[in-house]
mmCIF file of C-alpha atoms in Angstrom:
data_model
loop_
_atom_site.group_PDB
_atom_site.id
_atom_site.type_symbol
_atom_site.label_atom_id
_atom_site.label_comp_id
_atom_site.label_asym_id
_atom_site.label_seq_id
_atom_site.Cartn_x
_atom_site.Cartn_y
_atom_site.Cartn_z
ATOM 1 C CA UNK A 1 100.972 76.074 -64.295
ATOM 2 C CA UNK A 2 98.484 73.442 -63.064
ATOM 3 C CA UNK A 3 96.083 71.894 -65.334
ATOM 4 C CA UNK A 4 92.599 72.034 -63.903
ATOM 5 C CA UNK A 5 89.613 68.959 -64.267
ATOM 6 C CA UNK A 6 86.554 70.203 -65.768
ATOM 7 C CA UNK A 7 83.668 70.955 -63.197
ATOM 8 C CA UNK A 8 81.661 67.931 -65.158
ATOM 9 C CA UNK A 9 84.704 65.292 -64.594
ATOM 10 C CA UNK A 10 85.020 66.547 -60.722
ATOM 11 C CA UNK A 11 81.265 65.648 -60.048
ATOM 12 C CA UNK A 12 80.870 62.563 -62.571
ATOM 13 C CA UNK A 13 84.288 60.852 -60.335
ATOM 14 C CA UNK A 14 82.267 62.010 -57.028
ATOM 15 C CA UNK A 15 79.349 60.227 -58.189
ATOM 16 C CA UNK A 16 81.321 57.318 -58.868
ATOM 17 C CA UNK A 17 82.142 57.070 -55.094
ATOM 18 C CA UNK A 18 78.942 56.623 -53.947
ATOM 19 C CA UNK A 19 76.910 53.355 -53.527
ATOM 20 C CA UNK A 20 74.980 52.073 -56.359
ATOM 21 C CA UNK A 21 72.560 50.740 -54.765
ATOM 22 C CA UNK A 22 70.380 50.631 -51.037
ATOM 23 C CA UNK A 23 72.061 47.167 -50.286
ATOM 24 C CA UNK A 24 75.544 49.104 -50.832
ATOM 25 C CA UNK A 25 74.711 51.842 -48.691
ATOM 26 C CA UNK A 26 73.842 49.185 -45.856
ATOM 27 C CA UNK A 27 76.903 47.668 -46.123
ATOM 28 C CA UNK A 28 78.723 50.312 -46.633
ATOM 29 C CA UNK A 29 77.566 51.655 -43.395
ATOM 30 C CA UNK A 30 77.683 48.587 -41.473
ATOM 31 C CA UNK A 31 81.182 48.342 -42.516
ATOM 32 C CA UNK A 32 82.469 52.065 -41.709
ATOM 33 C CA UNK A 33 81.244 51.543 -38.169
ATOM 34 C CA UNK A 34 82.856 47.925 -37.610
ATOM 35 C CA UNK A 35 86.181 49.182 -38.952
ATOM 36 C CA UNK A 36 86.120 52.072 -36.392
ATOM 37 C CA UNK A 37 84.423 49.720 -33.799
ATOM 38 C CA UNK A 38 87.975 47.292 -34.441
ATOM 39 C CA UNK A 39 90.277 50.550 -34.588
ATOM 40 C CA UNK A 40 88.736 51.350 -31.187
ATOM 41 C CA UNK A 41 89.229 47.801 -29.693
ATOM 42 C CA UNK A 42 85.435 47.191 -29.227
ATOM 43 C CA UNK A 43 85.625 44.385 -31.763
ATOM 44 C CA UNK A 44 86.592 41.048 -30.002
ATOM 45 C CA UNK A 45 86.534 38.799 -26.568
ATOM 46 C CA UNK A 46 84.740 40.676 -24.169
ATOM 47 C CA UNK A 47 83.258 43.243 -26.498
ATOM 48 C CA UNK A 48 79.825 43.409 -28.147
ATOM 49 C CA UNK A 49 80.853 41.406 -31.444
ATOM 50 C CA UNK A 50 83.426 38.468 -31.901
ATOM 51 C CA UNK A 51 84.669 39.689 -34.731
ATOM 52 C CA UNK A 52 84.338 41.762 -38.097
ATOM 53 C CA UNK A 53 82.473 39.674 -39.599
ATOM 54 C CA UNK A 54 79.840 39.333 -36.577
ATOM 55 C CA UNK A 55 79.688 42.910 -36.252
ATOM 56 C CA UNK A 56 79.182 43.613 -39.858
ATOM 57 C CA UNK A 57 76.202 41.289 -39.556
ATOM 58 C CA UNK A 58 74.683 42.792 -36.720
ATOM 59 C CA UNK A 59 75.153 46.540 -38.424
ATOM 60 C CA UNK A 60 73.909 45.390 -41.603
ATOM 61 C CA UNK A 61 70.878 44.210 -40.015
ATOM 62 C CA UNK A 62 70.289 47.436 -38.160
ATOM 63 C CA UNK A 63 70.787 49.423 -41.282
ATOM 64 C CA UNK A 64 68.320 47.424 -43.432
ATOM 65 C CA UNK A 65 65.571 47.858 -41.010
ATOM 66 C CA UNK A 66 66.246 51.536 -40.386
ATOM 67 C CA UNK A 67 66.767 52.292 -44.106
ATOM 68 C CA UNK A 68 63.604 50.058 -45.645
ATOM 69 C CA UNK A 69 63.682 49.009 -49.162
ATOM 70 C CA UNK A 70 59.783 50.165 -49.551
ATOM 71 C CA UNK A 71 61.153 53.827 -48.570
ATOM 72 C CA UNK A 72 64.732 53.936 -49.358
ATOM 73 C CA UNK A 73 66.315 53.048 -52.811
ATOM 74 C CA UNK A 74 69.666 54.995 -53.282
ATOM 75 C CA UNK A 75 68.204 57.553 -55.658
ATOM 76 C CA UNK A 76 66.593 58.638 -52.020
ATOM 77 C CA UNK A 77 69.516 59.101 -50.048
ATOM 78 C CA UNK A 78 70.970 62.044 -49.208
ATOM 79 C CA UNK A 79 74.650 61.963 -49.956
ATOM 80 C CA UNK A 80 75.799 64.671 -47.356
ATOM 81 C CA UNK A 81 73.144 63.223 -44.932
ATOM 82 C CA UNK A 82 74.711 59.626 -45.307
ATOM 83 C CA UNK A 83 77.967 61.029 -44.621
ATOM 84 C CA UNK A 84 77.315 62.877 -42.005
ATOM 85 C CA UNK A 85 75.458 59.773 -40.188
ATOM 86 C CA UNK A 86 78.315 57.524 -40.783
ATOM 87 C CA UNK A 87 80.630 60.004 -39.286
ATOM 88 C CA UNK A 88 78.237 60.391 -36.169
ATOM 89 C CA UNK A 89 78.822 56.788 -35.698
ATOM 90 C CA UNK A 90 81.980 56.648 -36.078
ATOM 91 C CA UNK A 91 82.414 59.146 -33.774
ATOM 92 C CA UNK A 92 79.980 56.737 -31.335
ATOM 93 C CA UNK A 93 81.808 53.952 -31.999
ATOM 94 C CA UNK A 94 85.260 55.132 -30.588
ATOM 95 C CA UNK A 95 83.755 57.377 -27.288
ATOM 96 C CA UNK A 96 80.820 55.237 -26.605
ATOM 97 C CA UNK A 97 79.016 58.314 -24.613
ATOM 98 C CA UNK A 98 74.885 59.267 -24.476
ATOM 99 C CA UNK A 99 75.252 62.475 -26.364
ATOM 100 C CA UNK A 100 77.808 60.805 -29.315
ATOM 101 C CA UNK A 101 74.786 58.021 -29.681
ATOM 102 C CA UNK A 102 72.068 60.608 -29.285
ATOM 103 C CA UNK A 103 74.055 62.707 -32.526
ATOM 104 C CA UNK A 104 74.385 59.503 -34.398
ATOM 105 C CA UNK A 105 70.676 58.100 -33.939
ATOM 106 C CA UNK A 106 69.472 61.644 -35.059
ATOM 107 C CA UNK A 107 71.871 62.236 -38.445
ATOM 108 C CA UNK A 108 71.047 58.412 -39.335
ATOM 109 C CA UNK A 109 67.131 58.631 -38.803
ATOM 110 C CA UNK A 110 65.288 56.900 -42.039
ATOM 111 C CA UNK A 111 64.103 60.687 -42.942
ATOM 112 C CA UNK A 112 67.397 62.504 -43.273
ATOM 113 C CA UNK A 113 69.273 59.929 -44.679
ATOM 114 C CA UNK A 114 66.424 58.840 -47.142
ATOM 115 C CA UNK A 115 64.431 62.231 -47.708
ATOM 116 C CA UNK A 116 61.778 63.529 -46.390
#
């Protein structure tokens, strides 16, 4: 017989995954979109960042003006939106096709990922 976690422990862990704070989230981001950027080989000579380091940069600056402090503190995200615009990008990062960038701009607009 398997022993089961309490409903209670099962969400208090999943809130543990998630970013304390807006600066987190931003990095957080920045980072899950350079890491598939690198797995993809777009990180590098010839490619649109030198390295992980430059990309995460460039990312975290795109995130902190899309997700602005004055309208975005991590009590407003939206975990599932979040999610659901890093995985857009992701998904961007590795095909690097119109409609994968047109999915990715729309699930990480400032109103879905920070509430309306």
């Amino acid at each position: 017989m398997h022993a089961r976690a309490p409903a209670s422990l099962v969400l208090l862990l999943l809130a543990a995954c998630a970013p304390a704070s807006r600066e987190a989230y931003v990095a957080d981001a920045a980072l899950g979109v350079c890491d598939a950027l690198d797995a993809c080989g777009r990180i590098g000579e010839d490619q649109p960042h030198d390295d992980l380091d430059d990309c995460t940069h460039d990312w975290e600056d795109l995130f902190d003006v899309a997700w602005p402090a004055s309208a975005c503190q991590a009590e407003d995200i939206d975990r599932a939106d979040y999610d659901e615009c890093l995985s857009d990008a992701r998904t961007w990062a590795c095909e690097n096709d119109l409609a994968n960038f047109a999915d990715a701009v729309e699930a990480c607009r400032p109103a879905r990922v920070c509430g309306d």
